[in-house]
mmCIF file of C-alpha atoms in Angstrom:
data_model
loop_
_atom_site.group_PDB
_atom_site.id
_atom_site.type_symbol
_atom_site.label_atom_id
_atom_site.label_comp_id
_atom_site.label_asym_id
_atom_site.label_seq_id
_atom_site.Cartn_x
_atom_site.Cartn_y
_atom_site.Cartn_z
ATOM 1 C CA MET A 11 -49.641 -11.807 -0.936
ATOM 2 C CA THR A 12 -50.749 -8.222 -0.980
ATOM 3 C CA GLU A 13 -52.464 -7.901 -4.292
ATOM 4 C CA PRO A 14 -52.747 -4.903 -6.771
ATOM 5 C CA THR A 15 -55.255 -2.750 -7.774
ATOM 6 C CA ILE A 16 -56.783 -1.988 -11.120
ATOM 7 C CA LEU A 17 -56.182 1.407 -11.690
ATOM 8 C CA TYR A 18 -57.858 0.856 -15.895
ATOM 9 C CA GLU A 19 -59.501 -2.055 -17.976
ATOM 10 C CA ASP A 20 -60.707 -2.396 -21.426
ATOM 11 C CA ASP A 21 -60.743 -5.269 -23.941
ATOM 12 C CA HIS A 22 -57.470 -4.899 -25.156
ATOM 13 C CA LEU A 23 -55.559 -4.046 -21.801
ATOM 14 C CA LEU A 24 -55.287 -3.968 -17.969
ATOM 15 C CA ALA A 25 -53.393 -1.585 -16.091
ATOM 16 C CA VAL A 26 -52.678 -2.428 -12.189
ATOM 17 C CA ASN A 27 -50.643 -0.756 -9.496
ATOM 18 C CA LYS A 28 -48.407 -3.411 -8.514
ATOM 19 C CA PRO A 29 -47.433 -3.328 -4.635
ATOM 20 C CA SER A 30 -43.726 -3.281 -3.125
ATOM 21 C CA GLY A 31 -43.280 -6.271 -2.118
ATOM 22 C CA LEU A 32 -44.752 -8.900 -4.982
ATOM 23 C CA VAL A 33 -42.548 -10.460 -7.348
ATOM 24 C CA VAL A 34 -43.545 -9.804 -10.970
ATOM 25 C CA HIS A 35 -43.261 -14.155 -11.998
ATOM 26 C CA ARG A 36 -41.744 -16.899 -10.163
ATOM 27 C CA GLY A 37 -38.488 -17.486 -9.231
ATOM 28 C CA VAL A 38 -35.900 -19.397 -7.024
ATOM 29 C CA GLY A 39 -37.588 -20.010 -3.722
ATOM 30 C CA VAL A 40 -40.951 -18.376 -5.182
ATOM 31 C CA ASP A 41 -44.432 -20.019 -5.771
ATOM 32 C CA GLU A 42 -46.441 -18.686 -8.981
ATOM 33 C CA SER A 43 -49.471 -18.372 -6.700
ATOM 34 C CA GLU A 44 -47.526 -15.165 -4.605
ATOM 35 C CA THR A 45 -46.342 -13.653 -8.093
ATOM 36 C CA LEU A 46 -48.095 -11.083 -10.144
ATOM 37 C CA ALA A 47 -48.315 -13.740 -12.812
ATOM 38 C CA GLY A 48 -50.372 -15.862 -10.660
ATOM 39 C CA TRP A 49 -52.452 -13.333 -10.012
ATOM 40 C CA ILE A 50 -53.219 -12.502 -13.265
ATOM 41 C CA LEU A 51 -53.691 -16.207 -14.273
ATOM 42 C CA GLN A 52 -56.069 -16.471 -11.208
ATOM 43 C CA HIS A 53 -58.132 -13.602 -12.077
ATOM 44 C CA TYR A 54 -57.681 -13.467 -16.422
ATOM 45 C CA PRO A 55 -56.830 -17.326 -17.110
ATOM 46 C CA ASP A 56 -57.832 -16.423 -20.997
ATOM 47 C CA ILE A 57 -54.540 -14.137 -20.812
ATOM 48 C CA ALA A 58 -51.618 -17.362 -20.033
ATOM 49 C CA ASP A 59 -50.816 -18.104 -23.335
ATOM 50 C CA VAL A 60 -50.216 -14.154 -24.047
ATOM 51 C CA GLY A 61 -46.894 -12.907 -24.119
ATOM 52 C CA GLU A 62 -43.419 -14.500 -24.935
ATOM 53 C CA GLY A 63 -40.190 -16.384 -24.051
ATOM 54 C CA PRO A 64 -38.271 -19.302 -23.879
ATOM 55 C CA GLU A 65 -39.848 -22.669 -23.329
ATOM 56 C CA GLY A 66 -39.433 -23.282 -19.422
ATOM 57 C CA ALA A 67 -38.800 -19.880 -18.322
ATOM 58 C CA PRO A 68 -41.257 -18.262 -16.062
ATOM 59 C CA ARG A 69 -44.643 -17.502 -17.395
ATOM 60 C CA ARG A 70 -44.938 -13.606 -17.987
ATOM 61 C CA PRO A 71 -48.541 -13.541 -19.033
ATOM 62 C CA GLY A 72 -49.132 -10.462 -20.989
ATOM 63 C CA MET A 73 -46.460 -8.224 -19.684
ATOM 64 C CA PRO A 74 -44.870 -6.123 -21.672
ATOM 65 C CA HIS A 75 -42.597 -4.458 -18.840
ATOM 66 C CA ARG A 76 -41.640 -5.171 -15.694
ATOM 67 C CA LEU A 77 -41.272 -3.870 -12.048
ATOM 68 C CA ASP A 78 -38.450 -4.929 -9.615
ATOM 69 C CA LYS A 79 -39.610 -6.069 -6.319
ATOM 70 C CA GLY A 80 -39.376 -3.224 -4.518
ATOM 71 C CA THR A 81 -40.649 -1.157 -6.597
ATOM 72 C CA SER A 82 -44.432 -0.117 -6.797
ATOM 73 C CA GLY A 83 -46.631 1.427 -9.229
ATOM 74 C CA VAL A 84 -48.063 1.268 -12.462
ATOM 75 C CA MET A 85 -48.249 -2.196 -14.763
ATOM 76 C CA ILE A 86 -49.622 -2.407 -17.829
ATOM 77 C CA ILE A 87 -50.666 -5.751 -19.079
ATOM 78 C CA ALA A 88 -51.959 -7.014 -22.429
ATOM 79 C CA LYS A 89 -55.078 -9.290 -22.716
ATOM 80 C CA ARG A 90 -54.871 -10.527 -26.372
ATOM 81 C CA GLN A 91 -51.678 -11.665 -28.542
ATOM 82 C CA GLU A 92 -51.848 -9.072 -30.972
ATOM 83 C CA VAL A 93 -52.206 -6.423 -28.251
ATOM 84 C CA PHE A 94 -48.854 -7.755 -26.578
ATOM 85 C CA THR A 95 -46.559 -7.266 -30.187
ATOM 86 C CA THR A 96 -48.143 -3.701 -30.234
ATOM 87 C CA LEU A 97 -47.423 -2.741 -26.708
ATOM 88 C CA LYS A 98 -43.967 -4.402 -26.528
ATOM 89 C CA ARG A 99 -43.163 -2.575 -29.933
ATOM 90 C CA HIS A 100 -44.245 0.975 -28.585
ATOM 91 C CA PHE A 101 -41.726 0.250 -25.496
ATOM 92 C CA GLN A 102 -39.397 -0.683 -27.722
ATOM 93 C CA LYS A 103 -39.674 2.718 -30.358
ATOM 94 C CA GLY A 104 -40.166 4.871 -26.850
ATOM 95 C CA GLN A 105 -43.717 5.113 -27.519
ATOM 96 C CA VAL A 106 -44.555 4.800 -24.052
ATOM 97 C CA GLN A 107 -43.351 7.594 -21.548
ATOM 98 C CA LYS A 108 -42.344 6.524 -17.851
ATOM 99 C CA GLU A 109 -42.480 8.745 -15.095
ATOM 100 C CA TYR A 110 -40.991 7.405 -11.716
ATOM 101 C CA HIS A 111 -40.608 9.248 -8.360
ATOM 102 C CA ALA A 112 -38.235 8.559 -5.498
ATOM 103 C CA PHE A 113 -36.906 9.447 -2.356
ATOM 104 C CA VAL A 114 -33.013 9.970 -2.795
ATOM 105 C CA HIS A 115 -30.254 10.340 0.005
ATOM 106 C CA GLY A 116 -29.170 13.942 -0.047
ATOM 107 C CA ALA A 117 -30.078 15.619 -3.245
ATOM 108 C CA PRO A 118 -28.482 15.907 -6.950
ATOM 109 C CA LYS A 119 -26.503 19.065 -7.175
ATOM 110 C CA GLN A 120 -29.089 20.459 -10.029
ATOM 111 C CA ASP A 121 -32.387 20.706 -9.658
ATOM 112 C CA ARG A 122 -32.831 19.243 -13.431
ATOM 113 C CA GLY A 123 -30.841 17.153 -15.471
ATOM 114 C CA THR A 124 -30.088 13.983 -17.895
ATOM 115 C CA VAL A 125 -28.011 10.647 -16.900
ATOM 116 C CA THR A 126 -26.196 9.337 -20.132
ATOM 117 C CA LEU A 127 -24.433 6.518 -18.805
ATOM 118 C CA PRO A 128 -24.585 3.438 -20.537
ATOM 119 C CA LEU A 129 -25.293 0.565 -18.233
ATOM 120 C CA GLY A 130 -23.649 -3.449 -17.791
ATOM 121 C CA ARG A 131 -23.553 -6.283 -15.539
ATOM 122 C CA SER A 132 -21.135 -5.483 -13.078
ATOM 123 C CA VAL A 133 -17.851 -7.330 -12.690
ATOM 124 C CA ARG A 134 -18.049 -7.356 -8.785
ATOM 125 C CA ASP A 135 -21.593 -8.513 -8.364
ATOM 126 C CA PHE A 136 -24.005 -10.694 -10.801
ATOM 127 C CA ARG A 137 -26.781 -9.398 -9.135
ATOM 128 C CA LYS A 138 -25.839 -5.534 -10.243
ATOM 129 C CA ARG A 139 -25.770 -3.512 -13.183
ATOM 130 C CA SER A 140 -22.987 -0.676 -13.237
ATOM 131 C CA ALA A 141 -21.992 2.070 -14.984
ATOM 132 C CA ARG A 142 -18.179 1.526 -15.105
ATOM 133 C CA SER A 143 -16.842 -1.870 -14.067
ATOM 134 C CA ILE A 144 -18.576 -3.214 -16.816
ATOM 135 C CA ARG A 145 -18.819 -7.462 -17.669
ATOM 136 C CA GLY A 146 -20.161 -7.804 -21.423
ATOM 137 C CA GLN A 147 -22.138 -5.621 -23.635
ATOM 138 C CA LYS A 148 -22.633 -2.042 -22.764
ATOM 139 C CA ARG A 149 -25.825 -0.715 -23.780
ATOM 140 C CA ASP A 150 -27.032 3.242 -24.083
ATOM 141 C CA ALA A 151 -28.915 4.699 -21.153
ATOM 142 C CA CYS A 152 -30.514 7.798 -20.510
ATOM 143 C CA THR A 153 -32.634 8.976 -17.476
ATOM 144 C CA GLU A 154 -34.354 13.111 -17.473
ATOM 145 C CA TYR A 155 -34.791 13.719 -13.982
ATOM 146 C CA VAL A 156 -35.959 16.750 -12.126
ATOM 147 C CA VAL A 157 -36.210 17.794 -8.194
ATOM 148 C CA GLU A 158 -39.488 18.268 -6.797
ATOM 149 C CA THR A 159 -38.996 18.829 -3.291
ATOM 150 C CA ARG A 160 -35.804 18.849 -0.887
ATOM 151 C CA CYS A 161 -35.714 17.682 2.620
ATOM 152 C CA LYS A 162 -33.420 17.748 5.367
ATOM 153 C CA ASP A 163 -31.444 14.493 4.603
ATOM 154 C CA ALA A 164 -33.121 13.615 1.227
ATOM 155 C CA SER A 165 -34.854 14.997 -1.744
ATOM 156 C CA LEU A 166 -38.424 13.666 -3.643
ATOM 157 C CA VAL A 167 -37.009 13.042 -7.203
ATOM 158 C CA ARG A 168 -39.108 12.367 -10.619
ATOM 159 C CA PHE A 169 -37.461 10.372 -12.521
ATOM 160 C CA TYR A 170 -37.999 10.052 -16.716
ATOM 161 C CA PRO A 171 -36.416 7.156 -18.218
ATOM 162 C CA LYS A 172 -35.842 7.119 -21.855
ATOM 163 C CA THR A 173 -34.163 3.788 -22.284
ATOM 164 C CA GLY A 174 -35.604 0.383 -19.989
ATOM 165 C CA ARG A 175 -32.463 -1.086 -18.927
ATOM 166 C CA THR A 176 -31.944 -3.121 -15.788
ATOM 167 C CA HIS A 177 -31.680 -1.167 -12.564
ATOM 168 C CA GLN A 178 -31.669 2.182 -14.651
ATOM 169 C CA ILE A 179 -33.053 4.373 -12.208
ATOM 170 C CA ARG A 180 -31.372 3.300 -9.477
ATOM 171 C CA VAL A 181 -27.662 2.807 -11.239
ATOM 172 C CA HIS A 182 -28.082 6.382 -12.327
ATOM 173 C CA ALA A 183 -29.140 7.980 -8.745
ATOM 174 C CA GLN A 184 -26.208 6.528 -6.981
ATOM 175 C CA ALA A 185 -23.960 8.168 -9.705
ATOM 176 C CA LEU A 186 -25.764 11.645 -9.146
ATOM 177 C CA GLN A 187 -24.405 10.610 -5.633
ATOM 178 C CA SER A 188 -27.981 10.455 -4.536
ATOM 179 C CA PRO A 189 -29.080 6.806 -4.278
ATOM 180 C CA ILE A 190 -32.783 5.906 -3.725
ATOM 181 C CA VAL A 191 -33.592 5.107 -0.067
ATOM 182 C CA GLY A 192 -34.033 1.951 0.985
ATOM 183 C CA ASP A 193 -31.772 0.596 -1.675
ATOM 184 C CA THR A 194 -30.170 -2.402 -0.128
ATOM 185 C CA LEU A 195 -27.770 -3.426 -3.560
ATOM 186 C CA TYR A 196 -26.672 0.075 -4.657
ATOM 187 C CA ALA A 197 -26.486 1.916 -1.192
ATOM 188 C CA PRO A 198 -26.418 -1.194 1.571
ATOM 189 C CA ARG A 199 -24.377 0.924 4.048
ATOM 190 C CA ARG A 200 -27.241 4.230 4.164
ATOM 191 C CA PRO A 201 -29.217 4.614 6.782
ATOM 192 C CA VAL A 202 -32.826 4.204 6.034
ATOM 193 C CA LEU A 203 -35.252 7.230 6.612
ATOM 194 C CA PHE A 204 -38.661 7.990 6.502
ATOM 195 C CA GLY A 205 -39.363 4.791 7.913
ATOM 196 C CA PHE A 206 -38.964 3.104 4.614
ATOM 197 C CA SER A 207 -38.668 -0.694 4.959
ATOM 198 C CA ARG A 208 -38.590 -0.920 1.016
ATOM 199 C CA LEU A 209 -36.555 0.400 -2.010
ATOM 200 C CA ALA A 210 -38.569 3.927 -2.224
ATOM 201 C CA LEU A 211 -39.421 3.757 -5.445
ATOM 202 C CA HIS A 212 -42.983 4.290 -7.420
ATOM 203 C CA ALA A 213 -44.177 4.128 -10.865
ATOM 204 C CA TYR A 214 -46.235 6.940 -10.984
ATOM 205 C CA ARG A 215 -47.256 7.376 -14.416
ATOM 206 C CA LEU A 216 -47.101 5.416 -18.036
ATOM 207 C CA THR A 217 -48.927 7.388 -20.624
ATOM 208 C CA LEU A 218 -49.295 5.438 -24.420
ATOM 209 C CA THR A 219 -48.596 8.508 -26.659
ATOM 210 C CA THR A 220 -51.776 6.538 -28.627
ATOM 211 C CA HIS A 221 -53.867 4.285 -27.463
ATOM 212 C CA LEU A 222 -54.575 0.810 -29.365
ATOM 213 C CA THR A 223 -58.026 1.749 -31.111
ATOM 214 C CA ASP A 224 -57.349 5.371 -31.627
ATOM 215 C CA ASN A 225 -55.103 8.382 -31.501
ATOM 216 C CA GLU A 226 -55.717 9.432 -28.504
ATOM 217 C CA PRO A 227 -53.354 8.869 -25.353
ATOM 218 C CA LEU A 228 -53.719 6.815 -22.232
ATOM 219 C CA ASP A 229 -52.542 8.391 -18.975
ATOM 220 C CA LEU A 230 -52.241 5.619 -16.199
ATOM 221 C CA ILE A 231 -51.680 7.389 -12.834
ATOM 222 C CA ALA A 232 -50.872 5.082 -9.467
ATOM 223 C CA PRO A 233 -51.571 6.839 -6.609
ATOM 224 C CA TYR A 234 -49.180 6.897 -3.893
ATOM 225 C CA PRO A 235 -48.415 4.287 -1.332
ATOM 226 C CA ASP A 236 -49.364 5.131 2.569
ATOM 227 C CA ASP A 237 -45.102 4.740 3.042
ATOM 228 C CA PHE A 238 -44.588 7.303 0.218
ATOM 229 C CA LEU A 239 -47.621 9.915 1.457
ATOM 230 C CA ALA A 240 -45.841 9.064 4.991
ATOM 231 C CA ALA A 241 -42.670 10.133 3.655
ATOM 232 C CA LYS A 242 -43.642 13.306 1.876
ATOM 233 C CA GLU A 243 -45.325 14.956 4.959
ATOM 234 C CA GLN A 244 -42.231 14.160 6.842
ATOM 235 C CA CYS A 245 -39.996 15.547 4.032
ATOM 236 C CA SER A 246 -42.073 18.849 4.076
ATOM 237 C CA ARG A 247 -41.631 19.318 7.600
ATOM 238 C CA THR A 248 -37.869 19.589 7.557
#
């Protein structure tokens, strides 16, 4: 297992840079020791009972949010229950600013914009979310974006999700007709670019508008992994 690296730590919380390929919590065919949850329990056993979830569900110690397996980048973890409760409330009230970077196929028509398509479970595939053929509840979703660099066949785009829906950025990128490179679920027929062997999505920045103990913001940045650095270099040459 490729282990996360610690970005920030104090008495209240921990922030890590999750590598792509690391599952957040145990699932079918995944042992807990191979997950971020398992890493937390090994290195911070006091966090074991922090958090919430139905009895019998996979443990998510101290985690008020999550990232997909293929996504790398910033994750924040609470060390105590009262901190977890506060962080979760911050996420729900939009007091956490998130910035993701992604390499996408082609480029959005506009250099910046906002996607406000609501999302729900796909009628055709239970694994997917959809902005069109939706089964069950439809939930509002909003993502702002800025095109940072345009390459020959792709672009580096910054995404700023204002809501926290499952697969939100992936579906909204698809709606812009610029799906994320390496997205085998939402763009299975697209060619692999820049040598990516995973979803080219990185949670670059997470900012708490107010820290838990003072009124100063806490700005957390996860440096690019090697594959992102290589892709950016290739992109700059095309």
